[in-house]
Coordinates of C-alpha atoms in Angstrom, one line a residue:
Chain A
M159 CA 16.6 153.6 -22.0
S160 CA 14.3 150.6 -22.3
G161 CA 15.4 147.2 -21.1
F162 CA 16.1 144.2 -23.2
Y163 CA 12.7 142.6 -22.9
I164 CA 11.2 142.3 -26.4
N165 CA 7.5 142.0 -26.9
W166 CA 7.0 140.0 -30.1
S167 CA 3.9 141.7 -31.4
G168 CA 2.8 141.4 -35.0
E169 CA 4.0 144.9 -35.7
L170 CA 7.5 144.1 -34.5
V171 CA 7.7 140.9 -36.6
A172 CA 6.5 142.8 -39.7
F173 CA 8.9 145.7 -38.9
F174 CA 11.9 143.3 -38.8
A175 CA 10.9 141.5 -42.0
F176 CA 10.7 144.8 -43.9
A177 CA 13.8 146.1 -42.2
V178 CA 15.8 143.1 -43.3
I179 CA 14.5 143.5 -46.9
M180 CA 15.4 147.2 -46.9
I181 CA 18.9 146.9 -45.4
V182 CA 19.8 144.0 -47.7
G183 CA 18.5 146.0 -50.7
A184 CA 20.4 149.1 -49.7
V185 CA 23.7 147.2 -49.0
L186 CA 23.3 145.3 -52.3
M187 CA 22.8 148.6 -54.1
L188 CA 26.2 149.7 -52.9
T189 CA 28.1 146.5 -53.5
L190 CA 26.7 145.2 -56.8
T191 CA 28.7 146.0 -59.9
K192 CA 26.1 146.0 -62.7
V193 CA 24.1 149.2 -62.6
V194 CA 20.8 147.5 -63.6
H195 CA 21.1 145.1 -60.6
M196 CA 21.6 148.2 -58.4
V197 CA 18.3 149.6 -59.6
V198 CA 16.5 146.3 -58.9
S199 CA 17.8 146.3 -55.3
L200 CA 16.8 149.9 -54.9
A201 CA 13.3 148.9 -56.0
A202 CA 13.4 146.3 -53.2
V203 CA 14.2 149.0 -50.8
F204 CA 11.3 151.1 -52.0
L205 CA 8.9 148.2 -51.8
G206 CA 10.1 147.4 -48.3
L207 CA 9.5 151.0 -47.3
G208 CA 6.0 150.8 -48.7
G209 CA 5.4 147.7 -46.5
M210 CA 6.7 149.6 -43.5
F211 CA 4.3 152.4 -44.2
V212 CA 1.4 149.9 -44.2
V213 CA 2.7 148.7 -40.8
L214 CA 2.6 152.3 -39.7
E215 CA -1.1 152.5 -40.8
A216 CA -0.3 155.0 -43.6
E217 CA -1.9 153.1 -46.4
F218 CA -2.3 156.0 -48.8
V219 CA 1.3 157.0 -48.4
A220 CA 2.3 153.4 -48.9
F221 CA 0.4 153.2 -52.2
V222 CA 1.9 156.5 -53.4
Q223 CA 5.3 155.2 -52.4
V224 CA 4.8 152.0 -54.5
L225 CA 3.4 153.9 -57.5
I226 CA 5.9 156.8 -57.6
Y227 CA 9.1 155.3 -56.2
A228 CA 8.9 151.6 -57.1
G229 CA 7.1 152.4 -60.4
A230 CA 8.0 155.8 -61.8
I231 CA 11.4 156.6 -60.3
T232 CA 12.8 153.2 -60.8
I233 CA 11.8 153.2 -64.5
L234 CA 13.2 156.7 -64.8
M235 CA 16.5 155.5 -63.4
I236 CA 16.6 152.6 -65.8
F237 CA 16.0 155.1 -68.7
G238 CA 18.8 157.3 -67.3
I239 CA 21.2 154.3 -67.4
M240 CA 20.1 153.3 -70.9
M241 CA 20.5 156.8 -72.2
T242 CA 23.9 157.4 -70.6
H243 CA 25.9 154.3 -69.6
H244 CA 25.9 151.7 -72.3
Q245 CA 28.3 149.2 -70.9
A246 CA 26.4 149.6 -67.6
V247 CA 29.2 148.2 -65.3
Q248 CA 30.4 150.3 -62.4
H249 CA 34.2 150.4 -62.6
E250 CA 36.1 149.7 -59.4
P251 CA 37.1 153.1 -58.2
A252 CA 40.8 153.7 -57.7
R253 CA 40.5 156.1 -54.8
P254 CA 40.6 154.1 -51.5
V255 CA 41.3 157.2 -49.3
H256 CA 38.1 158.9 -50.6
E257 CA 36.1 155.7 -49.9
I258 CA 37.5 155.3 -46.4
V259 CA 36.8 158.9 -45.5
S260 CA 33.2 158.6 -46.8
A261 CA 32.7 155.4 -44.8
V262 CA 34.1 157.0 -41.6
A263 CA 31.9 160.1 -42.1
S264 CA 28.8 158.0 -42.6
I265 CA 29.5 155.7 -39.6
L266 CA 30.2 158.8 -37.5
L267 CA 26.9 160.4 -38.5
F268 CA 25.1 157.1 -37.7
G269 CA 26.8 157.0 -34.3
I270 CA 25.6 160.5 -33.5
L271 CA 22.1 159.8 -34.7
F272 CA 21.9 156.5 -32.8
Y273 CA 23.1 158.2 -29.6
A274 CA 20.6 160.9 -30.0
I275 CA 17.7 158.5 -30.7
R276 CA 18.6 156.3 -27.7
T277 CA 19.0 159.2 -25.2
T278 CA 16.0 161.2 -26.2
E279 CA 12.8 160.5 -24.3
F280 CA 9.8 160.5 -26.6
E281 CA 6.8 160.9 -24.4
P282 CA 3.6 161.1 -26.5
S283 CA 1.0 163.3 -25.0
A284 CA -1.7 161.3 -26.9
P285 CA -2.1 157.7 -27.8
P286 CA -0.7 156.5 -31.1
L287 CA -2.7 157.8 -34.1
Q288 CA -5.2 155.2 -35.3
A289 CA -5.1 156.4 -38.9
G290 CA -6.1 153.1 -40.5
V291 CA -9.8 153.9 -40.8
D292 CA -10.6 156.3 -43.7
N293 CA -7.0 157.2 -44.1
A294 CA -7.2 158.4 -47.7
M295 CA -10.4 160.3 -47.0
E296 CA -8.9 162.2 -44.1
I297 CA -5.7 163.0 -46.0
G298 CA -7.9 164.3 -48.9
K299 CA -9.9 166.5 -46.6
Q300 CA -6.8 168.0 -45.0
L301 CA -5.1 168.4 -48.4
Y302 CA -8.0 170.5 -49.7
T303 CA -8.6 172.5 -46.5
Q304 CA -5.5 173.2 -44.4
H305 CA -2.8 172.4 -47.0
V306 CA -4.4 173.7 -50.1
I307 CA -1.8 176.3 -50.9
P308 CA 1.2 173.9 -50.7
F309 CA -0.8 171.4 -52.7
E310 CA -1.4 173.9 -55.5
L311 CA 2.3 175.0 -55.3
V312 CA 3.4 171.4 -55.7
S313 CA 1.3 171.1 -58.8
V314 CA 3.0 174.2 -60.2
L315 CA 6.4 172.8 -59.2
L316 CA 5.7 169.5 -60.9
T317 CA 4.6 171.2 -64.1
V318 CA 7.6 173.5 -64.2
A319 CA 10.0 170.6 -63.4
F320 CA 8.7 168.3 -66.1
I321 CA 8.6 171.0 -68.8
G322 CA 12.1 172.0 -67.7
A323 CA 13.3 168.3 -67.9
I324 CA 11.9 168.0 -71.4
V325 CA 13.6 171.2 -72.5
I326 CA 16.9 170.2 -71.0
A327 CA 16.9 166.7 -72.3
K328 CA 15.6 167.2 -75.8
K329 CA 18.0 167.1 -78.7
E330 CA 19.2 170.6 -79.6
A331 CA 18.2 171.8 -83.1
E332 CA 21.1 171.6 -85.5
Chain B
M61 CA 8.6 151.3 -31.2
L62 CA 9.4 154.8 -32.3
S63 CA 13.1 154.5 -31.7
S64 CA 13.2 151.3 -33.9
Y65 CA 11.7 153.3 -36.8
L66 CA 14.1 156.2 -36.2
T67 CA 17.1 153.8 -36.1
M68 CA 16.0 152.2 -39.3
A69 CA 15.7 155.6 -41.0
A70 CA 19.2 156.5 -39.7
I71 CA 20.6 153.3 -41.2
L72 CA 19.0 154.0 -44.5
F73 CA 20.2 157.6 -44.4
C74 CA 23.8 156.7 -43.7
I75 CA 23.9 154.0 -46.4
G76 CA 22.6 156.6 -48.8
L77 CA 25.1 159.2 -47.6
Y78 CA 27.9 156.7 -48.1
G79 CA 26.7 155.9 -51.6
A80 CA 26.3 159.6 -52.5
L81 CA 29.8 160.4 -51.3
S82 CA 31.7 157.5 -52.7
K83 CA 30.2 156.4 -56.0
R84 CA 31.4 157.9 -59.3
N85 CA 28.5 157.1 -61.5
A86 CA 26.1 160.0 -61.4
V87 CA 23.0 157.8 -61.7
I88 CA 24.1 155.8 -58.6
V89 CA 24.6 159.1 -56.8
L90 CA 21.1 160.2 -57.7
M91 CA 19.8 156.8 -56.5
S92 CA 21.6 157.3 -53.2
V93 CA 20.0 160.7 -52.7
E94 CA 16.6 159.0 -53.3
L95 CA 17.5 156.6 -50.5
M96 CA 18.2 159.5 -48.1
L97 CA 14.9 161.1 -49.1
N98 CA 13.1 157.8 -48.3
A99 CA 14.7 157.7 -44.9
V100 CA 13.3 161.2 -44.2
N101 CA 9.9 160.0 -45.3
L102 CA 10.1 157.1 -42.9
N103 CA 10.9 159.5 -40.1
L104 CA 7.9 161.7 -41.0
V105 CA 5.4 158.8 -41.1
A106 CA 6.8 157.3 -37.9
F107 CA 6.4 160.6 -36.1
S108 CA 2.9 161.0 -37.5
K109 CA 1.9 157.8 -35.6
Y110 CA 4.1 157.7 -32.5
G111 CA 5.2 161.3 -32.2
V112 CA 4.5 163.7 -29.3
L113 CA 1.5 165.1 -31.1
P114 CA 0.2 162.2 -33.4
S115 CA -1.6 163.6 -36.4
L116 CA -2.0 163.1 -40.1
T117 CA 0.3 166.1 -40.9
G118 CA 3.4 163.9 -41.1
Q119 CA 1.8 161.7 -43.7
I120 CA 0.7 164.8 -45.7
F121 CA 4.2 166.2 -45.5
S122 CA 5.7 163.0 -46.7
L123 CA 3.4 163.1 -49.7
F124 CA 4.8 166.6 -50.5
T125 CA 8.3 165.2 -50.1
I126 CA 7.6 162.4 -52.5
S127 CA 6.3 164.7 -55.2
V128 CA 9.3 167.1 -54.8
A129 CA 11.6 164.1 -55.0
A130 CA 9.9 163.0 -58.2
A131 CA 10.4 166.4 -59.7
E132 CA 14.0 166.3 -58.6
V133 CA 14.7 162.9 -60.2
A134 CA 13.1 164.0 -63.5
V135 CA 15.3 167.2 -63.7
G136 CA 18.4 165.2 -62.4
V137 CA 18.1 162.5 -65.1
A138 CA 17.5 165.2 -67.8
I139 CA 20.6 167.1 -66.7
L140 CA 22.6 163.8 -66.8
I141 CA 21.4 163.0 -70.3
A142 CA 22.3 166.5 -71.5
L143 CA 25.7 166.2 -69.8
F144 CA 26.3 162.8 -71.3
R145 CA 25.5 164.2 -74.8
A146 CA 28.0 167.1 -74.2
R147 CA 30.8 165.2 -72.5
G148 CA 30.3 161.5 -73.1
V149 CA 30.8 160.5 -69.5
V150 CA 28.6 160.2 -66.4
N151 CA 31.3 160.2 -63.7
V152 CA 30.7 162.9 -61.2
D153 CA 34.5 163.6 -60.7
E154 CA 34.8 164.6 -64.3
F155 CA 32.1 167.2 -64.2
N156 CA 34.3 170.1 -63.0
E157 CA 33.9 172.8 -65.6
M158 CA 32.5 175.3 -63.1
R159 CA 35.5 174.8 -60.8
R160 CA 38.1 175.8 -63.3

């Protein structure tokens, strides 16, 4: 276990800034009552995660994150709310036992994960990956050489999923 | 630095788990599941930089995860809309036809 000495590098400062944004957004998502406000705070979490990917030198993944999560999925959630939930206010649930059991389970899982993270020794056999240079080009090369079969399978999956979504959600013929 | 990212992902995952277990509105449950998937993505990218064998494979895997999550959200919202048309509610504890 490392000591309490903190080296305030730029990465750590950026990490804490984005971590504060993400945790505040996630907690707000759980505590706000209007569903649209929840979606906005979830978008804050997605944007913060995109910033964290930039800190981790994964620029391509960061832009994909912003495009798909903060763009497409957030809009899709807003459409889902508009199509289903017109008053758009989350009622206060009248089941305190269920809430307490859920909270205890989540905190227990976090305790286990935190214990495992703190006690495991991660010893990299190589220096940290410097992926910042030509990140998108390297990812493209690997996608079309090593990972070409999963890549094509994902395209088939996306096509099937979107056609299926249209078929499920379209109005049935009278 | 790796353990900071892993702890951050664990916090996000547990917040998402609590939301998925305790919320009644199905749209919120779907959003919490997205939060958990995001935590997994953060783990993948963090291991891709600081892991035992640093390589780009973690980032590529997170791209696959993101696309599968997009498909999942599209189908999930479509099912919610169809259920709302049939039942008029979106609360997850009232969707219990298959249990009876």
